[in-house]
Amino acid sequence: MTVTYTARVANARFCGFSKLLLAWKGSIYKVLYKEFLAFFAMYTAISITYRFVLYDDQKRYFEKLAIYCNHYASLIPMSFVLGFYVTLVVNRWWSQYTSIPLPDRLMCILSGGLQGSDERGRLLRRTMMRYASLSALLILRSVSTAVFKRFPTMDHVVEAGFMSREERKKFESLHSPYNKFWIPCVWFTNLAAVARCEGRIKDDHTLTLLLEELNGFRGKCSMLFHYDMISVPLVYTQVVTLAVYSFFLVCLIGRQFLDPNQGYPGHDLDLYVPIFTLLQFFFYAGWLKVAEQLINPFGEDDDDFETNWLIDRNFQVSMMAVDEMYGDLPMMERDRYWNDSNPRPPYTAATLFVLRKPSFQGSTFDMAIPKEEMHFQPLEDIAENMEESSSYHPNMALFNRLLNAAPSPTGLMGGALRRTSAQLQRLRHSPSIDQCTSDDDDDDDDESVKIGKGGSLPSGLGQDTQSTVSSVRDAKGLRTPLLEVQFVANTERQRHSVFNEKKEMCEVEEKSDEELYIREEREEVESTVGEIQAPSSRLLRPPQSSRETSTRSASAIPFTSRHRSAFTFHPAADSSLEHCSSQPAINHNRAVPTIPKPPLGGNKKSFLTVPSHNEPQRFRSVSMGSELTGS
């Protein structure tokens, strides 16, 4: 019988396993004591021979041999080899137990699916269930030594009542060189078909369910057969066994206590009994014995499966379920909690402590959250935050670090240029830009600017600091104040011109980068004389479309004597740059600001002008509207 000790270790307590160490049946002492005594006897014989039989020269040679064996014995990977092998065997052991066929599911389906309380219906149910039990018996008889000893021949099977004499003749008349445990399952399916034709199985769904459960039952029988045929590879078992026994054969010599007078390292004591070597043998050899016990659980060891008990239980339960319990129902009556909406079964005094425990509501049930974080946020704010996070480019962090590390003529102007460039970069990645108007009401020019696709700034504005914002000083060191930028809506916009403009801007961006580098070097040279001047960006004018309302990037506007800049500066106006919001365009068919066709004549004007240092100026960012003050 299998050794069961789970009730003893139901509760963990002080020295809870100590009582189990005294058990003999199924213990490691019962399995290992013979090997342990043999190892200790051989160790003692070698020790006595070394101490009392060998001469001095022979002792010196034996001592060198012992040191050599002890040094190289650690090269055998005992823990790795044994650990992996035992893990494999234990998993295989439990899988074999779960493959033992149990009739519980099959008998429930058969009892409810095959109708008929007459003798014919009873005969069908009992016969079909007996065929299932016979199939399990035949496979267990093939793999288990205990079952084979109980049913050594087919006569014993017939005499036990699992098979009739007619069925035995039919069974033996089917000649096959293979195991014929599957024949009763075929008889079962034939009887199920007969019951369906007779109308005792009401529908095809019930028949299908019954046959599927039978196939699962037969599949477990087949798995037991394959587990018995396919063992753990023999080479692995041989490697593990040789590793364990060779290790301890070496330890018989290498773990001997040598003469302390010789002064060998690690041999200062002479204890006669190798306590730790014996413990090591007990653990490693015991580990190997565990694998030997579990590699075939259908034997007659103390911890092997109780196959004969399983046969008795399954046969008795299955026959009772399909025969005596068929149609046997107790009288239905109202339960004790019929009118109770909150039924609670009673507790004994030993289990009263359960009522004192609060019911578990979840791990976050008592979590505390500050009140200011409990308020719902408007969806508009959430959408705006998501929009800002989605416009982040992976190279933006590197670009900002390069701007911060780059030298600038003056701290204020360089910082303002960098901040303005970062904000223009965010504006470039925003979905659209709304129409912006200036604060000055006295400017009556009806000029229009079209910026990018869908109202966004062209790609050239966000790529470089000095391609968008440049500072200009006149010869006397004075600075023209930054006035205003006006965007006036145009009356019509064609969608195809937007795509043409994007293609043109991609061609112009490469030339804009080269002009930027030349402009930066010129600014550094002129700053030594006290004059910082950013040359006007002269870009090649993209080819014009048939309409004069074609869009072009603000960084790609040619500044010539005939064309006026899209960003107009009036000396008499305020030195402020109006905020231009970057809200997504909702109606794409509405008019979008376009760059006006500049009139002929006029002088060259700078693109943007940065305030001087001695004169505090205040302007707003074009992209996000943040105010910057220079002193």
XYZ file of C-alpha atoms in Angstrom:
631
model
C 0.000 0.000 0.000
C 1.248 3.495 -0.807
C 2.712 5.289 2.208
C 0.468 8.267 2.995
C 1.606 10.861 5.518
C -0.196 14.009 4.366
C -2.342 14.188 7.503
C 0.788 14.426 9.652
C 2.078 17.455 7.766
C -1.257 19.241 7.279
C -0.069 22.060 9.559
C 3.491 23.350 9.567
C 4.852 23.376 13.068
C 8.121 23.120 14.978
C 9.871 19.863 14.041
C 6.829 18.829 12.043
C 8.875 16.474 9.871
C 10.790 14.961 12.774
C 8.123 12.301 13.342
C 8.420 11.217 9.737
C 12.119 10.457 10.172
C 11.286 7.498 12.389
C 9.025 5.780 9.832
C 10.404 2.586 8.328
C 7.990 1.591 5.549
C 8.788 3.481 2.389
C 11.741 5.251 4.054
C 15.223 5.850 2.733
C 16.646 3.654 5.492
C 14.770 0.622 4.198
C 15.925 1.244 0.641
C 19.549 2.232 1.299
C 20.729 0.463 4.412
C 22.364 -2.439 2.532
C 24.415 -0.187 0.250
C 25.306 2.016 3.196
C 26.629 -0.896 5.249
C 28.604 -2.195 2.278
C 30.238 1.200 1.708
C 31.159 1.602 5.378
C 32.566 -1.925 5.543
C 34.814 -1.343 2.511
C 35.995 1.994 3.917
C 36.850 0.353 7.237
C 38.759 -2.485 5.546
C 40.887 -0.047 3.523
C 41.562 2.059 6.627
C 42.674 -0.940 8.657
C 44.929 -2.119 5.830
C 46.544 1.331 5.605
C 47.148 1.617 9.320
C 48.268 -1.890 10.280
C 49.233 -3.873 7.172
C 51.239 -1.618 4.861
C 54.906 -0.826 5.324
C 56.187 2.737 5.573
C 57.100 2.982 1.884
C 53.748 1.545 0.937
C 52.017 3.987 3.259
C 53.742 6.936 1.582
C 52.632 5.714 -1.824
C 49.056 5.158 -0.580
C 48.981 8.646 0.912
C 49.934 10.185 -2.442
C 47.256 8.109 -4.124
C 44.653 9.244 -1.587
C 45.531 12.928 -2.106
C 45.319 12.457 -5.878
C 41.906 10.733 -5.701
C 40.506 13.361 -3.335
C 41.671 16.175 -5.605
C 40.133 14.859 -8.818
C 36.953 13.343 -7.375
C 35.330 16.781 -7.421
C 35.457 16.789 -11.232
C 32.521 14.372 -11.374
C 29.355 16.591 -11.670
C 27.241 14.705 -9.185
C 24.671 17.385 -8.393
C 24.009 18.270 -12.030
C 23.711 14.698 -13.305
C 21.568 13.451 -10.439
C 19.368 16.544 -10.186
C 18.358 16.533 -13.848
C 17.791 12.778 -13.869
C 15.597 12.721 -10.769
C 13.539 15.672 -12.052
C 12.890 13.814 -15.298
C 11.889 10.631 -13.470
C 9.540 12.400 -11.044
C 7.691 14.173 -13.870
C 7.384 10.896 -15.721
C 6.132 9.184 -12.564
C 3.254 11.613 -12.056
C 2.325 11.576 -15.747
C 1.957 7.801 -15.584
C -0.461 8.092 -12.701
C -2.622 10.623 -14.531
C -2.729 8.184 -17.478
C -4.460 5.452 -15.487
C -7.960 5.112 -17.014
C -10.792 5.964 -14.629
C -14.421 5.164 -15.545
C -16.112 7.994 -13.649
C -16.845 10.304 -16.587
C -17.820 7.464 -18.855
C -20.265 5.908 -16.376
C -22.036 9.230 -15.785
C -22.578 9.815 -19.507
C -23.687 6.216 -20.015
C -26.143 6.348 -17.125
C -27.772 9.530 -18.385
C -27.561 8.880 -22.131
C -28.689 5.281 -22.556
C -32.358 5.170 -21.585
C -34.436 2.187 -20.561
C -35.272 0.754 -17.157
C -36.218 -2.658 -18.560
C -33.924 -5.669 -18.633
C -32.665 -4.868 -22.135
C -31.580 -1.365 -21.144
C -29.962 -2.636 -17.962
C -28.110 -5.333 -19.931
C -26.792 -2.787 -22.407
C -25.496 -0.430 -19.733
C -23.813 -3.154 -17.637
C -22.255 -4.849 -20.640
C -20.841 -1.626 -22.046
C -19.412 -0.660 -18.670
C -17.914 -4.124 -18.220
C -16.192 -3.799 -21.590
C -14.579 -0.560 -20.466
C -13.378 -2.176 -17.221
C -12.074 -5.183 -19.178
C -10.006 -2.918 -21.425
C -8.437 -1.236 -18.369
C -7.759 -4.619 -16.793
C -6.010 -5.936 -19.884
C -3.676 -2.953 -20.114
C -2.876 -2.958 -16.391
C -2.225 -6.681 -16.589
C 0.330 -5.905 -19.311
C 2.266 -3.218 -17.410
C 1.867 -3.989 -13.699
C 3.521 -6.977 -12.039
C 1.039 -6.887 -9.182
C -1.966 -7.148 -11.527
C -0.314 -9.866 -13.589
C 0.258 -11.913 -10.457
C -3.439 -11.558 -9.673
C -4.606 -12.428 -13.227
C -1.815 -14.538 -14.752
C -3.976 -16.084 -17.511
C -7.150 -15.305 -19.410
C -8.873 -18.061 -17.490
C -8.427 -15.961 -14.352
C -9.957 -13.005 -16.155
C -12.968 -15.082 -17.194
C -13.309 -16.562 -13.744
C -13.180 -13.101 -12.157
C -16.237 -12.099 -14.222
C -14.662 -9.483 -16.483
C -15.164 -11.638 -19.580
C -17.597 -14.395 -20.541
C -16.533 -17.630 -22.239
C -18.127 -16.596 -25.520
C -16.304 -13.276 -25.362
C -13.044 -15.103 -24.685
C -13.511 -17.255 -27.776
C -14.237 -14.143 -29.805
C -11.217 -12.423 -28.283
C -8.820 -15.280 -29.036
C -10.189 -15.811 -32.527
C -8.909 -12.380 -33.531
C -5.288 -13.122 -34.336
C -2.942 -10.187 -33.881
C 0.716 -10.071 -32.849
C 0.057 -6.875 -30.874
C -1.560 -6.237 -27.540
C -5.336 -6.612 -27.911
C -6.461 -4.379 -25.030
C -8.418 -2.270 -27.534
C -10.856 -5.017 -28.574
C -13.344 -4.424 -25.717
C -13.452 -0.721 -26.702
C -14.577 -1.718 -30.197
C -17.268 -3.924 -28.682
C -18.374 -0.893 -26.682
C -18.795 1.250 -29.805
C -20.755 -1.488 -31.570
C -23.173 -1.758 -28.671
C -23.547 2.038 -28.633
C -24.537 1.948 -32.305
C -27.101 -0.782 -31.566
C -28.555 1.279 -28.733
C -28.845 4.280 -31.064
C -30.680 2.213 -33.663
C -33.044 0.926 -30.992
C -33.769 4.485 -29.875
C -32.354 4.036 -26.390
C -29.824 6.798 -27.164
C -32.174 9.636 -28.093
C -29.993 11.795 -30.347
C -26.705 11.876 -32.189
C -25.256 14.453 -29.830
C -25.479 12.050 -26.894
C -23.931 9.291 -28.990
C -21.083 11.591 -29.999
C -20.465 12.595 -26.404
C -20.424 8.964 -25.301
C -17.968 7.912 -28.014
C -15.673 10.891 -27.344
C -15.465 9.934 -23.691
C -14.724 6.334 -24.651
C -11.924 7.526 -26.928
C -10.418 9.455 -24.028
C -10.628 6.356 -21.870
C -8.957 4.268 -24.575
C -6.307 6.942 -25.088
C -5.217 6.664 -21.461
C -4.907 2.906 -21.834
C -2.713 3.473 -24.856
C -0.539 5.970 -22.959
C 0.119 3.405 -20.221
C 1.216 0.938 -22.855
C 3.594 3.479 -24.418
C 5.029 4.504 -21.049
C 5.806 0.852 -20.438
C 7.399 0.419 -23.865
C 9.335 3.732 -24.042
C 11.538 4.061 -20.978
C 14.059 6.709 -20.011
C 17.002 6.264 -22.406
C 19.288 3.542 -21.121
C 22.415 5.603 -21.716
C 21.204 8.278 -19.345
C 20.441 5.748 -16.633
C 23.864 4.185 -17.105
C 25.629 7.551 -16.927
C 23.921 8.455 -13.676
C 24.551 5.067 -12.073
C 28.207 4.981 -13.118
C 28.745 8.557 -11.952
C 27.416 7.805 -8.461
C 29.183 4.498 -7.917
C 32.502 5.631 -9.413
C 32.452 8.763 -7.257
C 32.104 6.786 -4.042
C 34.626 4.162 -5.124
C 37.127 6.988 -5.475
C 36.015 8.347 -2.106
C 36.916 5.014 -0.461
C 40.568 5.916 -1.067
C 40.517 9.695 -1.336
C 38.581 10.308 1.894
C 40.873 8.190 4.110
C 42.393 9.881 7.160
C 46.144 10.024 6.633
C 48.948 10.136 9.176
C 49.007 13.673 10.693
C 52.767 13.395 11.329
C 53.430 13.590 7.590
C 52.076 17.147 7.478
C 49.813 16.833 4.441
C 47.532 19.856 3.917
C 44.044 19.181 5.227
C 45.066 16.077 7.145
C 45.719 17.494 10.566
C 43.118 15.293 12.309
C 42.642 11.549 12.457
C 38.995 10.827 13.315
C 38.891 7.229 11.993
C 35.186 7.561 11.010
C 34.476 9.746 7.922
C 31.252 11.356 9.101
C 30.758 13.799 6.234
C 31.710 11.209 3.628
C 29.032 8.886 5.015
C 26.488 11.708 4.925
C 27.431 12.483 1.351
C 26.948 8.844 0.424
C 23.602 8.821 2.196
C 22.365 11.847 0.257
C 23.696 11.073 -3.212
C 23.012 7.344 -3.131
C 19.605 8.029 -1.599
C 18.865 10.430 -4.448
C 19.702 7.658 -6.905
C 17.447 5.255 -5.028
C 14.559 7.710 -5.372
C 14.951 7.543 -9.145
C 15.109 3.740 -9.002
C 11.883 3.634 -7.017
C 9.941 6.004 -9.257
C 11.139 5.008 -12.716
C 8.612 2.132 -12.748
C 5.697 2.822 -10.396
C 3.799 -0.318 -11.445
C 5.944 -2.665 -9.394
C 5.600 -3.897 -5.831
C 7.596 -1.291 -3.937
C 6.140 0.531 -0.979
C 5.456 3.687 -2.997
C 4.243 2.054 -6.223
C 0.713 2.542 -7.464
C -2.009 0.394 -5.960
C -3.229 -1.003 -9.247
C -5.202 -3.902 -7.777
C -7.057 -1.529 -5.488
C -7.834 0.680 -8.480
C -9.272 -2.280 -10.406
C -11.595 -3.200 -7.547
C -12.733 0.352 -6.959
C -13.373 1.195 -10.602
C -15.314 -1.984 -11.346
C -17.548 -1.697 -8.294
C -18.292 2.011 -8.714
C -18.980 1.799 -12.439
C -21.434 -1.103 -12.097
C -23.276 0.645 -9.312
C -23.563 3.875 -11.287
C -25.074 2.334 -14.438
C -27.305 -0.263 -12.781
C -28.440 0.321 -9.218
C -28.367 4.093 -9.432
C -30.053 4.320 -12.835
C -33.258 6.288 -12.389
C -32.760 6.233 -8.628
C -33.564 9.739 -7.418
C -34.313 10.872 -3.875
C -37.512 12.794 -3.286
C -37.058 16.485 -3.933
C -37.929 18.809 -1.106
C -37.229 22.351 -0.050
C -33.859 22.852 1.495
C -33.273 24.410 4.870
C -32.439 27.806 3.405
C -35.459 28.014 1.082
C -36.613 31.402 2.358
C -33.194 32.687 3.356
C -31.636 35.089 0.856
C -28.284 34.927 2.632
C -27.705 31.272 3.554
C -24.830 30.640 5.950
C -23.991 27.097 7.023
C -23.155 26.782 10.735
C -19.663 26.569 12.226
C -18.408 24.396 15.034
C -16.456 25.753 17.946
C -13.215 24.508 16.374
C -13.816 26.568 13.214
C -15.341 29.666 14.787
C -12.199 31.679 14.111
C -13.113 31.797 10.415
C -15.986 34.197 11.172
C -13.607 36.700 12.715
C -11.700 37.097 9.475
C -13.014 39.764 7.095
C -14.034 38.671 3.645
C -11.386 39.225 1.010
C -12.418 41.989 -1.388
C -9.294 42.280 -3.515
C -5.726 43.445 -3.101
C -6.600 47.073 -4.044
C -9.757 47.299 -1.937
C -8.112 49.312 0.866
C -5.756 51.340 -1.298
C -5.629 55.029 -0.345
C -5.589 57.667 -3.106
C -5.191 61.427 -2.464
C -8.379 63.395 -2.992
C -6.786 65.758 -5.489
C -6.017 62.769 -7.741
C -9.590 61.456 -7.706
C -11.096 64.175 -9.906
C -11.909 63.339 -13.496
C -9.967 65.323 -16.052
C -11.668 66.932 -19.098
C -11.255 64.967 -22.277
C -9.930 68.054 -24.062
C -6.914 68.254 -21.726
C -6.229 64.555 -22.093
C -6.344 64.787 -25.887
C -3.997 67.771 -25.837
C -1.459 65.940 -23.667
C -1.608 62.912 -25.921
C -1.106 65.142 -28.948
C 2.003 66.714 -27.436
C 3.469 63.351 -26.501
C 2.835 61.887 -29.961
C 4.652 64.775 -31.657
C 7.908 63.964 -29.869
C 10.652 62.885 -32.229
C 13.371 60.434 -31.069
C 16.132 62.781 -32.252
C 14.740 65.791 -30.366
C 16.701 65.046 -27.186
C 19.994 64.864 -29.108
C 19.135 68.036 -31.001
C 18.476 69.949 -27.764
C 21.735 68.745 -26.223
C 23.659 69.927 -29.264
C 22.011 73.353 -29.065
C 22.804 73.682 -25.370
C 26.430 72.741 -25.946
C 26.957 74.967 -29.001
C 28.773 78.319 -28.395
C 26.732 81.471 -28.915
C 27.782 85.134 -29.322
C 25.922 86.171 -26.212
C 24.208 84.141 -23.547
C 20.856 85.847 -23.842
C 20.594 85.778 -27.609
C 21.834 82.164 -27.845
C 19.380 81.016 -25.188
C 16.516 82.847 -26.855
C 17.403 81.367 -30.225
C 17.542 77.852 -28.808
C 14.236 78.184 -26.993
C 12.563 79.649 -30.052
C 13.968 76.854 -32.231
C 12.709 74.147 -29.860
C 9.250 75.662 -29.876
C 9.253 75.969 -33.662
C 10.270 72.321 -33.790
C 7.201 71.339 -31.801
C 5.096 73.519 -34.051
C 6.458 71.715 -37.081
C 5.334 68.330 -35.805
C 1.872 69.555 -34.758
C -1.015 68.458 -37.023
C -2.052 71.919 -38.120
C -1.758 75.578 -37.337
C -4.668 77.909 -37.123
C -4.907 81.265 -38.651
C -3.180 83.869 -36.522
C -3.683 87.572 -36.469
C -1.547 90.381 -35.157
C -2.365 92.572 -32.197
C -1.814 95.711 -34.226
C -5.024 97.013 -35.725
C -3.452 99.757 -37.793
C -1.901 97.376 -40.308
C -4.317 97.134 -43.242
C -2.312 94.912 -45.584
C -4.387 92.035 -46.957
C -1.607 89.546 -47.417
C -1.986 85.824 -47.011
C 0.442 83.081 -46.065
C 0.007 79.400 -46.628
C 2.142 77.318 -44.272
C 2.765 73.666 -44.972
C 0.196 70.991 -45.534
C -2.988 71.430 -43.615
C -1.743 74.665 -42.056
C 1.492 73.373 -40.489
C 4.832 75.045 -40.849
C 7.157 73.696 -43.551
C 9.801 71.170 -42.618
C 12.597 73.706 -42.937
C 11.376 75.787 -39.968
C 11.945 73.077 -37.378
C 15.282 71.705 -38.494
C 17.654 74.484 -37.679
C 17.819 77.422 -35.359
C 19.377 79.991 -37.632
C 17.450 78.932 -40.701
C 14.333 80.295 -39.029
C 15.528 83.049 -36.724
C 18.498 85.318 -37.529
C 19.791 88.440 -35.871
C 20.822 91.566 -37.751
C 22.698 94.624 -36.619
C 23.271 97.756 -38.634
C 26.679 99.353 -39.063
C 26.251 101.598 -36.026
C 25.511 98.702 -33.651
C 21.832 99.609 -33.407
C 19.160 96.900 -33.777
C 15.903 97.168 -35.556
C 13.163 96.015 -33.205
C 11.204 92.885 -33.958
C 7.821 94.036 -35.105
C 5.104 91.646 -36.087
C 4.225 88.713 -38.237
C 0.849 88.639 -39.855
C -0.921 85.698 -41.301
C -3.970 86.719 -43.320
C -6.350 84.087 -44.600
C -6.562 83.592 -48.300
C -9.874 83.032 -50.023
C -9.218 79.664 -51.620
C -6.837 76.708 -51.351
C -6.222 73.818 -53.624
C -5.259 70.468 -52.146
C -2.968 69.393 -54.956
C -0.814 72.490 -54.467
C -0.141 71.415 -50.891
C 1.382 68.148 -52.017
C 3.486 69.935 -54.643
C 4.799 72.305 -51.989
C 5.867 69.403 -49.743
C 7.832 67.835 -52.565
C 9.531 71.154 -53.336
C 10.485 71.706 -49.706
C 12.284 68.367 -49.510
C 14.566 69.484 -52.346
C 15.262 72.859 -50.762
C 16.111 71.542 -47.263
C 19.521 70.186 -48.278
C 20.591 73.558 -49.699
C 19.261 75.341 -46.629
C 21.612 73.305 -44.382
C 24.694 74.379 -46.339
C 23.713 78.046 -46.217
C 23.149 77.686 -42.462
C 26.727 76.498 -41.905
C 28.158 79.438 -43.912
C 25.908 81.856 -42.034
C 27.087 80.591 -38.632
C 30.756 80.998 -39.534
C 30.139 84.529 -40.791
C 28.363 85.429 -37.561
C 31.284 84.230 -35.435
C 33.743 86.370 -37.452
C 31.562 89.458 -37.321
C 30.926 89.078 -33.582
C 34.629 89.813 -32.884
C 34.214 93.277 -34.410
C 31.119 93.869 -32.293
C 28.695 93.320 -35.067
C 26.592 90.161 -35.486
C 24.916 89.876 -38.758
C 22.960 86.985 -40.140
C 22.876 87.015 -43.913
C 19.634 86.765 -45.593
C 18.873 83.287 -46.735
C 18.981 83.172 -50.461
C 17.364 79.993 -51.635
C 16.563 78.760 -55.042
C 13.014 79.527 -55.864
C 10.994 76.380 -56.506
C 9.212 76.189 -59.831
C 5.894 77.955 -59.775
C 2.688 76.153 -60.479
C -0.006 77.489 -62.749
C -1.605 79.218 -59.794
C 0.122 81.976 -57.923
C -1.421 80.656 -54.697
C 0.935 77.678 -54.481
C 2.363 77.159 -51.045
C 6.029 77.490 -50.233
C 7.978 77.108 -46.987
C 8.790 80.135 -44.930
C 12.450 79.166 -44.921
C 12.461 78.813 -48.694
C 11.081 82.286 -49.616
C 13.548 84.067 -51.863
C 14.422 87.490 -50.498
C 15.210 89.668 -53.476
C 14.703 93.259 -54.317
C 11.481 92.422 -56.053
C 9.938 90.225 -53.390
C 9.019 91.257 -49.970
C 9.416 88.829 -47.006
C 6.364 86.917 -45.853
C 7.112 88.124 -42.349
C 6.733 91.889 -42.682
C 8.401 94.180 -40.144
C 7.139 97.708 -39.592
C 9.494 100.030 -37.774
C 6.687 101.980 -36.195
C 4.886 99.023 -34.776
C 5.337 97.230 -31.496
C 8.320 94.864 -31.092
C 6.296 91.793 -30.331
C 5.847 88.464 -32.042
C 2.232 87.375 -31.890
C 1.392 83.928 -30.558
C 0.272 81.443 -33.176
C -1.665 78.461 -31.818
C -1.094 74.941 -33.135
C -4.547 73.420 -32.903
C -5.468 70.572 -35.253
C -7.465 71.609 -38.296
C -11.026 70.384 -38.097
C -12.350 71.379 -41.513
C -9.789 70.751 -44.228
C -11.868 72.479 -46.855
C -11.656 75.902 -45.240
C -9.359 78.617 -46.451
C -5.761 78.276 -45.312
C -3.362 81.196 -45.105
C -1.046 81.373 -48.083
C 2.058 83.361 -48.873
C 1.133 86.410 -50.895
C 2.712 87.310 -54.127
C 5.055 90.107 -53.176
C 4.961 93.281 -55.203
C 7.855 94.405 -57.310
C 10.413 96.657 -55.835
C 11.395 97.182 -52.261
C 14.548 96.590 -50.332
C 15.883 93.390 -48.840
C 14.550 92.652 -45.386
C 15.632 90.122 -42.828
C 13.512 87.129 -42.042
C 13.318 87.634 -38.250
C 15.089 90.121 -36.002
C 16.220 89.401 -32.456
C 16.194 92.251 -29.911
C 19.436 93.882 -28.840
C 21.044 93.351 -25.440
C 20.987 96.863 -24.143
C 17.335 97.306 -24.923
C 14.909 94.934 -23.149
C 12.453 93.449 -25.546
C 9.536 91.111 -25.038
C 8.254 88.719 -27.611
C 6.190 85.557 -27.805
C 7.090 82.199 -29.285
C 5.525 81.444 -32.603
C 4.812 77.827 -31.682
C 3.488 77.636 -28.134
C 3.061 81.257 -27.034
C 5.621 81.231 -24.212
C 6.932 84.701 -23.375
C 10.655 85.408 -23.314
C 12.216 88.588 -21.947
C 15.716 89.700 -22.811
C 17.651 92.202 -20.765
